[in-house]
PDB file of C-alpha atoms in Angstrom:
ATOM      1  CA  SER A   5      28.318  51.853 224.897  1.00  0.00           C
ATOM      2  CA  ALA A   6      31.691  50.890 223.534  1.00  0.00           C
ATOM      3  CA  LEU A   7      32.749  51.581 219.990  1.00  0.00           C
ATOM      4  CA  PRO A   8      32.187  48.560 217.773  1.00  0.00           C
ATOM      5  CA  SER A   9      35.291  46.525 217.038  1.00  0.00           C
ATOM      6  CA  ARG A  10      36.579  46.233 213.510  1.00  0.00           C
ATOM      7  CA  LEU A  11      34.777  43.608 211.506  1.00  0.00           C
ATOM      8  CA  ASN A  12      36.305  41.462 208.791  1.00  0.00           C
ATOM      9  CA  VAL A  13      33.794  42.579 206.193  1.00  0.00           C
ATOM     10  CA  ARG A  14      34.173  44.874 203.220  1.00  0.00           C
ATOM     11  CA  LYS A  15      33.108  48.314 204.350  1.00  0.00           C
ATOM     12  CA  THR A  16      31.191  50.744 202.189  1.00  0.00           C
ATOM     13  CA  ASP A  17      33.140  53.955 201.692  1.00  0.00           C
ATOM     14  CA  ALA A  18      31.338  56.812 203.408  1.00  0.00           C
ATOM     15  CA  PHE A  19      31.860  60.469 204.247  1.00  0.00           C
ATOM     16  CA  TRP A  20      30.623  61.322 207.740  1.00  0.00           C
ATOM     17  CA  ASP A  21      29.356  64.664 208.988  1.00  0.00           C
ATOM     18  CA  SER A  22      30.390  65.388 212.572  1.00  0.00           C
ATOM     19  CA  SER A  23      26.712  65.290 213.606  1.00  0.00           C
ATOM     20  CA  ALA A  24      26.700  61.552 212.862  1.00  0.00           C
ATOM     21  CA  LEU A  25      29.967  60.927 214.735  1.00  0.00           C
ATOM     22  CA  VAL A  26      29.144  62.711 218.008  1.00  0.00           C
ATOM     23  CA  PRO A  27      26.602  59.984 218.984  1.00  0.00           C
ATOM     24  CA  LEU A  28      29.432  57.431 218.763  1.00  0.00           C
ATOM     25  CA  CYS A  29      31.184  59.268 221.585  1.00  0.00           C
ATOM     26  CA  VAL A  30      28.261  60.527 223.692  1.00  0.00           C
ATOM     27  CA  ALA A  31      25.136  58.512 224.449  1.00  0.00           C
ATOM     28  CA  GLN A  32      22.275  60.062 222.471  1.00  0.00           C
ATOM     29  CA  GLY A  33      19.109  58.960 220.742  1.00  0.00           C
ATOM     30  CA  ALA A  34      21.074  58.498 217.510  1.00  0.00           C
ATOM     31  CA  SER A  35      23.837  56.391 219.090  1.00  0.00           C
ATOM     32  CA  ALA A  36      22.395  53.042 217.967  1.00  0.00           C
ATOM     33  CA  PHE A  37      21.992  54.327 214.392  1.00  0.00           C
ATOM     34  CA  ALA A  38      25.576  55.615 214.333  1.00  0.00           C
ATOM     35  CA  SER A  39      26.995  52.403 215.829  1.00  0.00           C
ATOM     36  CA  ARG A  40      25.208  50.252 213.231  1.00  0.00           C
ATOM     37  CA  ALA A  41      26.435  52.512 210.430  1.00  0.00           C
ATOM     38  CA  LEU A  42      30.014  52.325 211.706  1.00  0.00           C
ATOM     39  CA  GLN A  43      30.026  48.532 211.578  1.00  0.00           C
ATOM     40  CA  SER A  44      29.676  48.397 207.793  1.00  0.00           C
ATOM     41  CA  ARG A  45      31.015  51.765 206.636  1.00  0.00           C
ATOM     42  CA  SER A  46      34.426  53.324 206.446  1.00  0.00           C
ATOM     43  CA  VAL A  47      34.880  56.798 207.906  1.00  0.00           C
ATOM     44  CA  THR A  48      36.151  59.758 205.913  1.00  0.00           C
ATOM     45  CA  VAL A  49      35.784  63.213 207.449  1.00  0.00           C
ATOM     46  CA  TRP A  50      36.628  66.870 206.924  1.00  0.00           C
ATOM     47  CA  TRP A  51      39.728  68.217 208.649  1.00  0.00           C
ATOM     48  CA  MET A  52      37.613  70.361 211.027  1.00  0.00           C
ATOM     49  CA  THR A  53      35.512  67.414 212.226  1.00  0.00           C
ATOM     50  CA  PRO A  54      37.463  66.779 215.455  1.00  0.00           C
ATOM     51  CA  ILE A  55      37.148  70.466 216.365  1.00  0.00           C
ATOM     52  CA  GLU A  56      33.399  70.405 215.678  1.00  0.00           C
ATOM     53  CA  MET A  57      33.037  67.255 217.774  1.00  0.00           C
ATOM     54  CA  VAL A  58      34.956  68.665 220.740  1.00  0.00           C
ATOM     55  CA  GLY A  59      32.792  71.784 220.438  1.00  0.00           C
ATOM     56  CA  ALA A  60      29.658  69.626 220.631  1.00  0.00           C
ATOM     57  CA  PHE A  61      31.028  67.769 223.668  1.00  0.00           C
ATOM     58  CA  ALA A  62      31.902  71.057 225.404  1.00  0.00           C
ATOM     59  CA  ARG A  63      28.436  72.502 224.732  1.00  0.00           C
ATOM     60  CA  LEU A  64      26.839  69.374 226.191  1.00  0.00           C
ATOM     61  CA  PHE A  65      29.069  69.589 229.256  1.00  0.00           C
ATOM     62  CA  ARG A  66      28.436  73.321 229.795  1.00  0.00           C
ATOM     63  CA  SER A  67      24.671  72.815 229.482  1.00  0.00           C
ATOM     64  CA  GLU A  68      24.928  69.904 231.946  1.00  0.00           C
ATOM     65  CA  GLY A  69      23.780  67.467 229.280  1.00  0.00           C
ATOM     66  CA  ILE A  70      26.784  65.271 230.141  1.00  0.00           C
ATOM     67  CA  SER A  71      28.982  64.861 233.220  1.00  0.00           C
ATOM     68  CA  ARG A  72      32.747  65.473 233.434  1.00  0.00           C
ATOM     69  CA  ALA A  73      33.247  61.686 233.260  1.00  0.00           C
ATOM     70  CA  ASP A  74      31.084  61.558 230.098  1.00  0.00           C
ATOM     71  CA  LEU A  75      33.136  64.376 228.586  1.00  0.00           C
ATOM     72  CA  ASP A  76      36.404  62.575 229.351  1.00  0.00           C
ATOM     73  CA  GLN A  77      35.002  59.358 227.865  1.00  0.00           C
ATOM     74  CA  ALA A  78      33.833  61.213 224.734  1.00  0.00           C
ATOM     75  CA  LEU A  79      37.305  62.700 224.241  1.00  0.00           C
ATOM     76  CA  THR A  80      38.870  59.230 224.613  1.00  0.00           C
ATOM     77  CA  ARG A  81      36.429  57.759 222.101  1.00  0.00           C
ATOM     78  CA  LEU A  82      37.263  60.573 219.685  1.00  0.00           C
ATOM     79  CA  VAL A  83      40.938  59.542 219.818  1.00  0.00           C
ATOM     80  CA  VAL A  84      39.932  55.958 218.972  1.00  0.00           C
ATOM     81  CA  LEU A  85      37.801  57.145 216.051  1.00  0.00           C
ATOM     82  CA  ARG A  86      40.557  59.418 214.732  1.00  0.00           C
ATOM     83  CA  ASN A  87      42.839  56.396 214.511  1.00  0.00           C
ATOM     84  CA  ARG A  88      40.296  54.738 212.193  1.00  0.00           C
ATOM     85  CA  TRP A  89      39.295  57.551 209.867  1.00  0.00           C
ATOM     86  CA  ILE A  90      40.695  59.396 206.876  1.00  0.00           C
ATOM     87  CA  GLU A  91      40.668  63.199 206.859  1.00  0.00           C
ATOM     88  CA  VAL A  92      40.228  65.448 203.837  1.00  0.00           C
ATOM     89  CA  LEU A  93      42.729  68.258 204.401  1.00  0.00           C
ATOM     90  CA  PRO A  94      42.057  71.943 203.756  1.00  0.00           C
ATOM     91  CA  GLY A  95      43.213  73.393 200.476  1.00  0.00           C
ATOM     92  CA  GLU A  96      42.316  75.752 197.671  1.00  0.00           C
ATOM     93  CA  GLN A  97      40.005  73.227 195.995  1.00  0.00           C
ATOM     94  CA  VAL A  98      37.926  72.801 199.171  1.00  0.00           C
ATOM     95  CA  ARG A  99      37.819  76.554 199.788  1.00  0.00           C
ATOM     96  CA  GLU A 100      36.704  77.439 196.250  1.00  0.00           C
ATOM     97  CA  LEU A 101      34.092  74.706 196.178  1.00  0.00           C
ATOM     98  CA  ALA A 102      32.762  75.735 199.622  1.00  0.00           C
ATOM     99  CA  GLN A 103      32.290  79.269 198.317  1.00  0.00           C
ATOM    100  CA  LEU A 104      30.183  77.930 195.445  1.00  0.00           C
ATOM    101  CA  LEU A 105      28.189  75.554 197.656  1.00  0.00           C
ATOM    102  CA  ILE A 106      27.329  78.245 200.202  1.00  0.00           C
ATOM    103  CA  GLN A 107      25.759  80.245 197.382  1.00  0.00           C
ATOM    104  CA  ARG A 108      23.839  77.239 196.090  1.00  0.00           C
ATOM    105  CA  HIS A 109      22.532  75.903 199.429  1.00  0.00           C
ATOM    106  CA  PRO A 110      21.358  77.482 202.722  1.00  0.00           C
ATOM    107  CA  LEU A 111      24.431  76.283 204.652  1.00  0.00           C
ATOM    108  CA  ARG A 112      26.618  77.753 207.349  1.00  0.00           C
ATOM    109  CA  ALA A 113      30.244  78.277 206.329  1.00  0.00           C
ATOM    110  CA  ALA A 114      31.507  75.234 208.271  1.00  0.00           C
ATOM    111  CA  ASP A 115      28.875  72.997 206.676  1.00  0.00           C
ATOM    112  CA  ALA A 116      29.714  74.307 203.202  1.00  0.00           C
ATOM    113  CA  ALA A 117      33.366  73.452 203.835  1.00  0.00           C
ATOM    114  CA  GLN A 118      32.362  70.006 205.058  1.00  0.00           C
ATOM    115  CA  LEU A 119      30.253  69.350 201.968  1.00  0.00           C
ATOM    116  CA  ALA A 120      33.060  70.673 199.757  1.00  0.00           C
ATOM    117  CA  ALA A 121      35.457  68.233 201.430  1.00  0.00           C
ATOM    118  CA  ALA A 122      33.019  65.406 200.666  1.00  0.00           C
ATOM    119  CA  VAL A 123      32.857  66.438 197.005  1.00  0.00           C
ATOM    120  CA  VAL A 124      36.667  66.562 196.858  1.00  0.00           C
ATOM    121  CA  TRP A 125      36.791  63.109 198.508  1.00  0.00           C
ATOM    122  CA  SER A 126      34.415  61.815 195.803  1.00  0.00           C
ATOM    123  CA  ARG A 127      36.727  63.295 193.150  1.00  0.00           C
ATOM    124  CA  GLY A 128      33.808  65.407 191.959  1.00  0.00           C
ATOM    125  CA  ARG A 129      31.619  62.355 191.324  1.00  0.00           C
ATOM    126  CA  PRO A 130      29.247  62.089 194.306  1.00  0.00           C
ATOM    127  CA  ARG A 131      26.776  59.752 192.578  1.00  0.00           C
ATOM    128  CA  ASN A 132      26.662  56.407 194.405  1.00  0.00           C
ATOM    129  CA  ARG A 133      28.899  57.793 197.174  1.00  0.00           C
ATOM    130  CA  LEU A 134      27.536  57.686 200.713  1.00  0.00           C
ATOM    131  CA  PHE A 135      27.201  60.790 202.915  1.00  0.00           C
ATOM    132  CA  ILE A 136      26.148  60.155 206.530  1.00  0.00           C
ATOM    133  CA  SER A 137      24.655  63.047 208.482  1.00  0.00           C
ATOM    134  CA  LEU A 138      22.141  63.831 211.197  1.00  0.00           C
ATOM    135  CA  ASP A 139      21.979  67.492 210.111  1.00  0.00           C
ATOM    136  CA  GLY A 140      18.878  67.861 207.938  1.00  0.00           C
ATOM    137  CA  ARG A 141      20.024  70.949 206.058  1.00  0.00           C
ATOM    138  CA  LEU A 142      23.452  69.494 205.282  1.00  0.00           C
ATOM    139  CA  ALA A 143      21.947  66.127 204.318  1.00  0.00           C
ATOM    140  CA  GLU A 144      19.557  67.864 201.917  1.00  0.00           C
ATOM    141  CA  ALA A 145      22.409  69.822 200.321  1.00  0.00           C
ATOM    142  CA  ALA A 146      24.498  66.658 200.003  1.00  0.00           C
ATOM    143  CA  SER A 147      21.588  64.886 198.329  1.00  0.00           C
ATOM    144  CA  SER A 148      21.123  67.823 195.951  1.00  0.00           C
ATOM    145  CA  GLU A 149      24.802  67.548 195.049  1.00  0.00           C
ATOM    146  CA  GLY A 150      24.263  63.889 194.115  1.00  0.00           C
ATOM    147  CA  PHE A 151      25.350  61.963 197.202  1.00  0.00           C
ATOM    148  CA  GLU A 152      23.410  58.999 198.478  1.00  0.00           C
ATOM    149  CA  VAL A 153      22.492  60.254 201.945  1.00  0.00           C
ATOM    150  CA  GLU A 154      22.008  58.095 204.985  1.00  0.00           C
ATOM    151  CA  ALA A 155      20.407  59.915 207.889  1.00  0.00           C
ATOM    152  CA  LEU A 156      18.391  59.057 210.961  1.00  0.00           C
TER     153      LEU A 156
END
């Protein structure tokens, strides 16, 4: 399915985990959920998100979950998405916060950095800020940190 076109409605600011963006580029069970969410939500991501997404596409291709044509289409859709989103860049604040979060929650290092980027994006005030994820562990940690979590 094609990426939804921009709508002339006020979008809710949201931080997206890469797990929620991959289904926008590769047909999956969560693709309809992700497409609906994209229509009414802005997209802010962590700097590593495109790398994580390409990694997910490559794993799907290597495991024969998608064809070469699907992989090429996913990479093209990623370029379209990147033109629409805002990235939180790496820095000392993200690194220090990720080190605290990885001690507080059972997260992998990349997920701790992603959650830290979301906290930095929220200016340290995650209450009433939306975090979109299909990763249960990361969604639970984001909720514990005070984000309003939207997940499948």
